Amino acid sequence: MKILILKRDKLGDVLLTTPMIRVLREALPQAEIHVLANDYNGWVLDGNRDVNRVWTYGRLRVAGRLSMSSAWRQIRLFFALRVMHFDWVLVANGEESHRAIRRAMRAGGRRIVAYCKDPATYPCVTHPLAPNDVLHETRQLANVLVPLGISVPQALPWPHFKLPVEGDGFARQWLAERSVPLGGYITLGLGARRAKKQPTAQQVLTWAKYFFDTWGLATVFIWTPGASDNPLYPGDDEVAQHVLNAKAAWLHPFRGPIKLALGLIWHGRTSLFPDSGLMHFAAACPGGVLGFFAETDVSPPPSRWGPMGPNAHYLEAEKTVAELEDTVVLDAVRRQLGMA
């Protein structure tokens, strides 16, 4: 049996697909499992033993203009996929995605499974599923396997990834240059796109000082590069600058590619991140994560997007993370470290 899993979302979303892939592999150990992803997120599955092959495609538009070379590469890619004659094409989105379903059609599988609100809109989808925005994303993705006759376990495997070699090597050298031992720090980050979901500069400084004074742990401060008004992916440079201006000796800033950031997160004692892709990656790292959510009456709640892992926890603020009392956060970190 040949199965193609189609995943076109961001990095964190690809990571949340790994429990479903593990369940699929355990249920069908002899199946050929392929994944179609974009060239930005496909590396998340590098070294994943549950996957036989990852196919990737690039963006058709670069700087707002159609790239003919990219278009030609996609044509050749989908021709190659159709030649594979997949028995199943699984659209691995927790909700309806027109673009993903359209790509599934181009892949030419015998059967297509996808979430769609109105099955009549997509006659090509042989096994339509009704979206359920109450379930956690990992559960939604795992339920895509039901039409294959697979019984989804009550307890799903944790999301997992293999630390990129370049991230591991970079982190070891970067930390050594700053005389910070492996496991001798807490990673504290920004990157939630919305200010209400992330800590303020003052909270970052207060918490980092407490980590050092109380536990002797430095802080590696990570943020998303760019301006807050970037239409494609808002950054946190402005908030980060307020932190950097304090020039705290126990705080070590890092602004750079995600693969390198993952090395720092992996080797830390634990991490604190707002609801974001980095939060999910941190949850899959050895130290786990304390996530932050806010205003969940209008934003996706942790029941839908909470961090998943053996040491993954979260705090939820009514309106903004800024309103969380320092004692509440620091007590949660203490429990996260096993010092309660």
Tab-separated table of N, CA, C and O in Angstrom, residues 62-146:
chain	number	residue	atom	x	y	z
A	62	VAL	N	7.588	34.533	-6.156
A	62	VAL	CA	8.734	35.066	-5.429
A	62	VAL	C	8.692	36.582	-5.566
A	62	VAL	O	8.687	37.109	-6.681
A	63	ALA	N	8.622	37.283	-4.411
A	63	ALA	CA	8.515	38.751	-4.408
A	63	ALA	C	7.302	39.213	-5.200
A	63	ALA	O	7.335	40.235	-5.895
A	64	GLY	N	6.215	38.418	-5.105
A	64	GLY	CA	4.968	38.797	-5.757
A	64	GLY	C	4.884	38.465	-7.230
A	64	GLY	O	3.852	38.716	-7.867
A	65	ARG	N	5.932	37.888	-7.801
A	65	ARG	CA	5.942	37.572	-9.228
A	65	ARG	C	5.997	36.062	-9.442
A	65	ARG	O	6.675	35.349	-8.708
A	66	LEU	N	5.277	35.604	-10.445
A	66	LEU	CA	5.258	34.182	-10.770
A	66	LEU	C	6.628	33.736	-11.266
A	66	LEU	O	7.209	34.356	-12.163
A	67	SER	N	7.124	32.655	-10.659
A	67	SER	CA	8.411	32.095	-11.074
A	67	SER	C	8.142	30.945	-12.036
A	67	SER	O	7.576	29.914	-11.645
A	68	MET	N	8.531	31.116	-13.273
A	68	MET	CA	8.283	30.081	-14.278
A	68	MET	C	9.081	28.820	-13.967
A	68	MET	O	8.604	27.701	-14.204
A	69	SER	N	10.289	28.985	-13.436
A	69	SER	CA	11.086	27.809	-13.101
A	69	SER	C	10.426	27.014	-11.975
A	69	SER	O	10.392	25.769	-12.021
A	70	SER	N	9.864	27.720	-10.977
A	70	SER	CA	9.162	27.038	-9.881
A	70	SER	C	7.911	26.347	-10.399
A	70	SER	O	7.583	25.227	-9.982
A	71	ALA	N	7.196	27.006	-11.314
A	71	ALA	CA	5.982	26.417	-11.886
A	71	ALA	C	6.318	25.137	-12.644
A	71	ALA	O	5.619	24.123	-12.531
A	72	TRP	N	7.411	25.175	-13.417
A	72	TRP	CA	7.808	23.993	-14.173
A	72	TRP	C	8.218	22.854	-13.243
A	72	TRP	O	7.879	21.694	-13.483
A	73	ARG	N	8.925	23.189	-12.139
A	73	ARG	CA	9.324	22.154	-11.188
A	73	ARG	C	8.084	21.522	-10.526
A	73	ARG	O	8.068	20.311	-10.279
A	74	GLN	N	7.074	22.334	-10.236
A	74	GLN	CA	5.859	21.771	-9.643
A	74	GLN	C	5.141	20.855	-10.622
A	74	GLN	O	4.590	19.814	-10.235
A	75	ILE	N	5.101	21.222	-11.883
A	75	ILE	CA	4.457	20.373	-12.892
A	75	ILE	C	5.147	19.012	-12.932
A	75	ILE	O	4.493	17.956	-12.940
A	76	ARG	N	6.481	19.039	-12.960
A	76	ARG	CA	7.223	17.775	-12.984
A	76	ARG	C	7.017	16.978	-11.699
A	76	ARG	O	6.920	15.745	-11.729
A	77	LEU	N	6.938	17.693	-10.558
A	77	LEU	CA	6.727	17.020	-9.274
A	77	LEU	C	5.397	16.278	-9.266
A	77	LEU	O	5.337	15.089	-8.909
A	78	PHE	N	4.321	16.959	-9.650
A	78	PHE	CA	3.018	16.316	-9.584
A	78	PHE	C	2.871	15.221	-10.634
A	78	PHE	O	2.127	14.254	-10.426
A	79	PHE	N	3.580	15.342	-11.726
A	79	PHE	CA	3.591	14.233	-12.691
A	79	PHE	C	4.244	13.017	-12.051
A	79	PHE	O	3.749	11.880	-12.175
A	80	ALA	N	5.360	13.231	-11.356
A	80	ALA	CA	6.050	12.126	-10.688
A	80	ALA	C	5.177	11.504	-9.608
A	80	ALA	O	5.184	10.280	-9.412
A	81	LEU	N	4.411	12.332	-8.903
A	81	LEU	CA	3.517	11.806	-7.866
A	81	LEU	C	2.399	10.960	-8.485
A	81	LEU	O	2.042	9.905	-7.949
A	82	ARG	N	1.853	11.408	-9.581
A	82	ARG	CA	0.770	10.644	-10.229
A	82	ARG	C	1.268	9.282	-10.707
A	82	ARG	O	0.536	8.287	-10.655
A	83	VAL	N	2.514	9.231	-11.154
A	83	VAL	CA	3.104	7.965	-11.613
A	83	VAL	C	3.236	6.971	-10.459
A	83	VAL	O	3.248	5.754	-10.670
A	84	MET	N	3.294	7.478	-9.216
A	84	MET	CA	3.413	6.601	-8.055
A	84	MET	C	2.145	5.793	-7.798
A	84	MET	O	2.178	4.758	-7.136
A	85	HIS	N	0.987	6.276	-8.299
A	85	HIS	CA	-0.290	5.573	-8.123
A	85	HIS	C	-0.580	5.293	-6.639
A	85	HIS	O	-0.718	4.144	-6.209
A	86	PHE	N	-0.665	6.361	-5.854
A	86	PHE	CA	-0.939	6.206	-4.431
A	86	PHE	C	-2.332	5.634	-4.203
A	86	PHE	O	-3.302	6.010	-4.869
A	87	ASP	N	-2.409	4.716	-3.234
A	87	ASP	CA	-3.709	4.155	-2.863
A	87	ASP	C	-4.521	5.155	-2.051
A	87	ASP	O	-5.752	5.199	-2.160
A	88	TRP	N	-3.833	5.931	-1.217
A	88	TRP	CA	-4.495	6.929	-0.378
A	88	TRP	C	-3.699	8.232	-0.409
A	88	TRP	O	-2.467	8.206	-0.361
A	89	VAL	N	-4.415	9.336	-0.468
A	89	VAL	CA	-3.822	10.659	-0.269
A	89	VAL	C	-4.538	11.279	0.925
A	89	VAL	O	-5.758	11.461	0.903
A	90	LEU	N	-3.785	11.566	1.976
A	90	LEU	CA	-4.356	12.097	3.211
A	90	LEU	C	-4.003	13.576	3.328
A	90	LEU	O	-2.828	13.932	3.411
A	91	VAL	N	-5.020	14.421	3.337
A	91	VAL	CA	-4.804	15.859	3.504
A	91	VAL	C	-4.705	16.123	5.006
A	91	VAL	O	-5.710	16.140	5.713
A	92	ALA	N	-3.490	16.314	5.482
A	92	ALA	CA	-3.241	16.418	6.918
A	92	ALA	C	-3.403	17.855	7.404
A	92	ALA	O	-2.443	18.534	7.776
A	93	ASN	N	-4.632	18.314	7.383
A	93	ASN	CA	-5.005	19.598	7.962
A	93	ASN	C	-6.141	19.354	8.934
A	93	ASN	O	-7.051	18.562	8.641
A	94	GLY	N	-6.129	20.052	10.073
A	94	GLY	CA	-7.194	19.858	11.048
A	94	GLY	C	-8.475	20.556	10.695
A	94	GLY	O	-9.474	20.456	11.422
A	95	GLU	N	-8.482	21.281	9.582
A	95	GLU	CA	-9.671	21.956	9.099
A	95	GLU	C	-9.630	21.975	7.578
A	95	GLU	O	-8.642	21.543	6.973
A	96	GLU	N	-10.692	22.461	6.978
A	96	GLU	CA	-10.746	22.485	5.521
A	96	GLU	C	-9.674	23.407	4.942
A	96	GLU	O	-9.464	24.516	5.426
A	97	SER	N	-8.989	22.925	3.914
A	97	SER	CA	-7.971	23.715	3.227
A	97	SER	C	-8.148	23.519	1.728
A	97	SER	O	-7.829	22.453	1.186
A	98	HIS	N	-8.655	24.552	1.067
A	98	HIS	CA	-8.902	24.457	-0.366
A	98	HIS	C	-7.619	24.168	-1.137
A	98	HIS	O	-7.589	23.320	-2.034
A	99	ARG	N	-6.543	24.875	-0.786
A	99	ARG	CA	-5.286	24.680	-1.509
A	99	ARG	C	-4.731	23.278	-1.315
A	99	ARG	O	-4.214	22.669	-2.255
A	100	ALA	N	-4.835	22.770	-0.091
A	100	ALA	CA	-4.315	21.424	0.167
A	100	ALA	C	-5.122	20.377	-0.592
A	100	ALA	O	-4.562	19.432	-1.157
A	101	ILE	N	-6.439	20.532	-0.606
A	101	ILE	CA	-7.283	19.574	-1.336
A	101	ILE	C	-6.973	19.634	-2.825
A	101	ILE	O	-6.924	18.601	-3.516
A	102	ARG	N	-6.745	20.840	-3.326
A	102	ARG	CA	-6.420	20.980	-4.748
A	102	ARG	C	-5.102	20.264	-5.069
A	102	ARG	O	-4.972	19.607	-6.113
A	103	ARG	N	-4.138	20.353	-4.179
A	103	ARG	CA	-2.873	19.644	-4.404
A	103	ARG	C	-3.078	18.131	-4.329
A	103	ARG	O	-2.426	17.370	-5.040
A	104	ALA	N	-3.960	17.705	-3.434
A	104	ALA	CA	-4.263	16.269	-3.335
A	104	ALA	C	-4.850	15.762	-4.643
A	104	ALA	O	-4.531	14.649	-5.098
A	105	MET	N	-5.700	16.560	-5.263
A	105	MET	CA	-6.272	16.183	-6.562
A	105	MET	C	-5.168	16.011	-7.607
A	105	MET	O	-5.177	15.061	-8.388
A	106	ARG	N	-4.205	16.934	-7.602
A	106	ARG	CA	-3.134	16.865	-8.593
A	106	ARG	C	-2.249	15.648	-8.386
A	106	ARG	O	-1.629	15.147	-9.329
A	107	ALA	N	-2.163	15.170	-7.133
A	107	ALA	CA	-1.313	14.007	-6.851
A	107	ALA	C	-1.909	12.727	-7.420
A	107	ALA	O	-1.195	11.734	-7.598
A	108	GLY	N	-3.226	12.718	-7.646
A	108	GLY	CA	-3.849	11.618	-8.367
A	108	GLY	C	-4.003	10.310	-7.623
A	108	GLY	O	-3.926	9.245	-8.240
A	109	GLY	N	-4.226	10.322	-6.330
A	109	GLY	CA	-4.428	9.090	-5.588
A	109	GLY	C	-5.797	8.475	-5.840
A	109	GLY	O	-6.739	9.152	-6.273
A	110	ARG	N	-5.918	7.184	-5.573
A	110	ARG	CA	-7.198	6.492	-5.782
A	110	ARG	C	-8.254	6.973	-4.798
A	110	ARG	O	-9.425	7.066	-5.136
A	111	ARG	N	-7.832	7.251	-3.566
A	111	ARG	CA	-8.770	7.724	-2.553
A	111	ARG	C	-8.165	8.946	-1.878
A	111	ARG	O	-6.961	8.980	-1.607
A	112	ILE	N	-9.010	9.913	-1.576
A	112	ILE	CA	-8.558	11.140	-0.916
A	112	ILE	C	-9.361	11.344	0.358
A	112	ILE	O	-10.592	11.272	0.345
A	113	VAL	N	-8.655	11.591	1.464
A	113	VAL	CA	-9.287	11.882	2.753
A	113	VAL	C	-8.978	13.339	3.102
A	113	VAL	O	-7.823	13.761	3.033
A	114	ALA	N	-10.009	14.089	3.449
A	114	ALA	CA	-9.795	15.494	3.798
A	114	ALA	C	-10.973	16.007	4.617
A	114	ALA	O	-12.107	15.516	4.485
A	115	TYR	N	-10.697	16.997	5.452
A	115	TYR	CA	-11.760	17.696	6.161
A	115	TYR	C	-12.384	18.700	5.204
A	115	TYR	O	-11.686	19.455	4.513
A	116	CYS	N	-13.711	18.703	5.158
A	116	CYS	CA	-14.420	19.695	4.352
A	116	CYS	C	-15.819	19.901	4.927
A	116	CYS	O	-16.484	18.943	5.316
A	117	LYS	N	-16.238	21.150	4.971
A	117	LYS	CA	-17.531	21.491	5.559
A	117	LYS	C	-18.686	20.995	4.697
A	117	LYS	O	-19.707	20.538	5.208
A	118	ASP	N	-18.531	21.118	3.386
A	118	ASP	CA	-19.569	20.676	2.455
A	118	ASP	C	-18.942	19.706	1.458
A	118	ASP	O	-18.279	20.128	0.510
A	119	PRO	N	-19.140	18.397	1.642
A	119	PRO	CA	-18.524	17.413	0.741
A	119	PRO	C	-18.866	17.627	-0.722
A	119	PRO	O	-18.071	17.269	-1.608
A	120	ALA	N	-20.032	18.229	-0.996
A	120	ALA	CA	-20.426	18.448	-2.386
A	120	ALA	C	-19.487	19.409	-3.099
A	120	ALA	O	-19.393	19.404	-4.330
A	121	THR	N	-18.771	20.219	-2.321
A	121	THR	CA	-17.835	21.177	-2.915
A	121	THR	C	-16.618	20.474	-3.502
A	121	THR	O	-15.983	20.998	-4.428
A	122	TYR	N	-16.308	19.303	-2.958
A	122	TYR	CA	-15.109	18.572	-3.393
A	122	TYR	C	-15.480	17.127	-3.759
A	122	TYR	O	-15.238	16.201	-2.988
A	123	PRO	N	-16.085	16.924	-4.935
A	123	PRO	CA	-16.454	15.560	-5.331
A	123	PRO	C	-15.261	14.624	-5.457
A	123	PRO	O	-15.425	13.403	-5.413
A	124	CYS	N	-14.060	15.196	-5.578
A	124	CYS	CA	-12.862	14.363	-5.692
A	124	CYS	C	-12.489	13.722	-4.362
A	124	CYS	O	-11.754	12.729	-4.322
A	125	VAL	N	-12.972	14.280	-3.250
A	125	VAL	CA	-12.655	13.737	-1.933
A	125	VAL	C	-13.541	12.524	-1.681
A	125	VAL	O	-14.746	12.652	-1.438
A	126	THR	N	-12.954	11.350	-1.746
A	126	THR	CA	-13.737	10.121	-1.609
A	126	THR	C	-14.156	9.850	-0.170
A	126	THR	O	-15.150	9.170	0.078
A	127	HIS	N	-13.391	10.387	0.794
A	127	HIS	CA	-13.689	10.158	2.208
A	127	HIS	C	-13.639	11.505	2.945
A	127	HIS	O	-12.648	11.836	3.605
A	128	PRO	N	-14.726	12.288	2.832
A	128	PRO	CA	-14.758	13.586	3.517
A	128	PRO	C	-14.993	13.423	5.014
A	128	PRO	O	-15.702	12.515	5.453
A	129	LEU	N	-14.373	14.302	5.790
A	129	LEU	CA	-14.524	14.296	7.239
A	129	LEU	C	-15.062	15.646	7.692
A	129	LEU	O	-14.691	16.690	7.151
A	130	ALA	N	-15.931	15.621	8.690
A	130	ALA	CA	-16.494	16.857	9.219
A	130	ALA	C	-15.503	17.486	10.196
A	130	ALA	O	-15.063	16.820	11.142
A	131	PRO	N	-15.122	18.758	10.008
A	131	PRO	CA	-14.186	19.412	10.933
A	131	PRO	C	-14.760	19.490	12.343
A	131	PRO	O	-15.977	19.586	12.538
A	132	ASN	N	-13.879	19.432	13.323
A	132	ASN	CA	-14.268	19.531	14.726
A	132	ASN	C	-13.255	20.435	15.418
A	132	ASN	O	-12.158	20.001	15.758
A	133	ASP	N	-13.624	21.709	15.590
A	133	ASP	CA	-12.662	22.666	16.134
A	133	ASP	C	-12.522	22.595	17.646
A	133	ASP	O	-11.902	23.462	18.267
A	134	VAL	N	-13.102	21.552	18.267
A	134	VAL	CA	-12.971	21.360	19.715
A	134	VAL	C	-11.775	20.475	20.032
A	134	VAL	O	-11.086	20.665	21.040
A	135	LEU	N	-11.500	19.517	19.170
A	135	LEU	CA	-10.412	18.576	19.404
A	135	LEU	C	-9.049	19.232	19.221
A	135	LEU	O	-8.891	20.184	18.456
A	136	HIS	N	-8.048	18.703	19.923
A	136	HIS	CA	-6.679	19.179	19.734
A	136	HIS	C	-6.227	18.845	18.322
A	136	HIS	O	-6.661	17.848	17.723
A	137	GLU	N	-5.345	19.674	17.773
A	137	GLU	CA	-4.890	19.485	16.400
A	137	GLU	C	-4.288	18.096	16.175
A	137	GLU	O	-4.512	17.483	15.121
A	138	THR	N	-3.548	17.570	17.119
A	138	THR	CA	-2.962	16.239	16.937
A	138	THR	C	-4.050	15.169	16.822
A	138	THR	O	-3.902	14.202	16.066
A	139	ARG	N	-5.132	15.334	17.567
A	139	ARG	CA	-6.248	14.393	17.490
A	139	ARG	C	-6.983	14.534	16.164
A	139	ARG	O	-7.371	13.537	15.540
A	140	GLN	N	-7.185	15.781	15.721
A	140	GLN	CA	-7.826	16.017	14.437
A	140	GLN	C	-7.035	15.343	13.311
A	140	GLN	O	-7.615	14.708	12.427
A	141	LEU	N	-5.731	15.497	13.349
A	141	LEU	CA	-4.894	14.900	12.312
A	141	LEU	C	-4.927	13.380	12.381
A	141	LEU	O	-4.990	12.698	11.354
A	142	ALA	N	-4.879	12.841	13.575
A	142	ALA	CA	-4.898	11.385	13.725
A	142	ALA	C	-6.203	10.795	13.208
A	142	ALA	O	-6.228	9.679	12.662
A	143	ASN	N	-7.293	11.516	13.353
A	143	ASN	CA	-8.592	11.012	12.902
A	143	ASN	C	-8.690	10.894	11.385
A	143	ASN	O	-9.604	10.244	10.866
A	144	VAL	N	-7.731	11.494	10.677
A	144	VAL	CA	-7.695	11.338	9.223
A	144	VAL	C	-7.428	9.877	8.854
A	144	VAL	O	-7.733	9.430	7.744
A	145	LEU	N	-6.902	9.103	9.806
A	145	LEU	CA	-6.572	7.697	9.542
A	145	LEU	C	-7.782	6.768	9.639
A	145	LEU	O	-7.713	5.616	9.197
A	146	VAL	N	-8.869	7.233	10.207
A	146	VAL	CA	-10.032	6.374	10.442
A	146	VAL	C	-10.561	5.743	9.160
A	146	VAL	O	-10.886	4.542	9.139
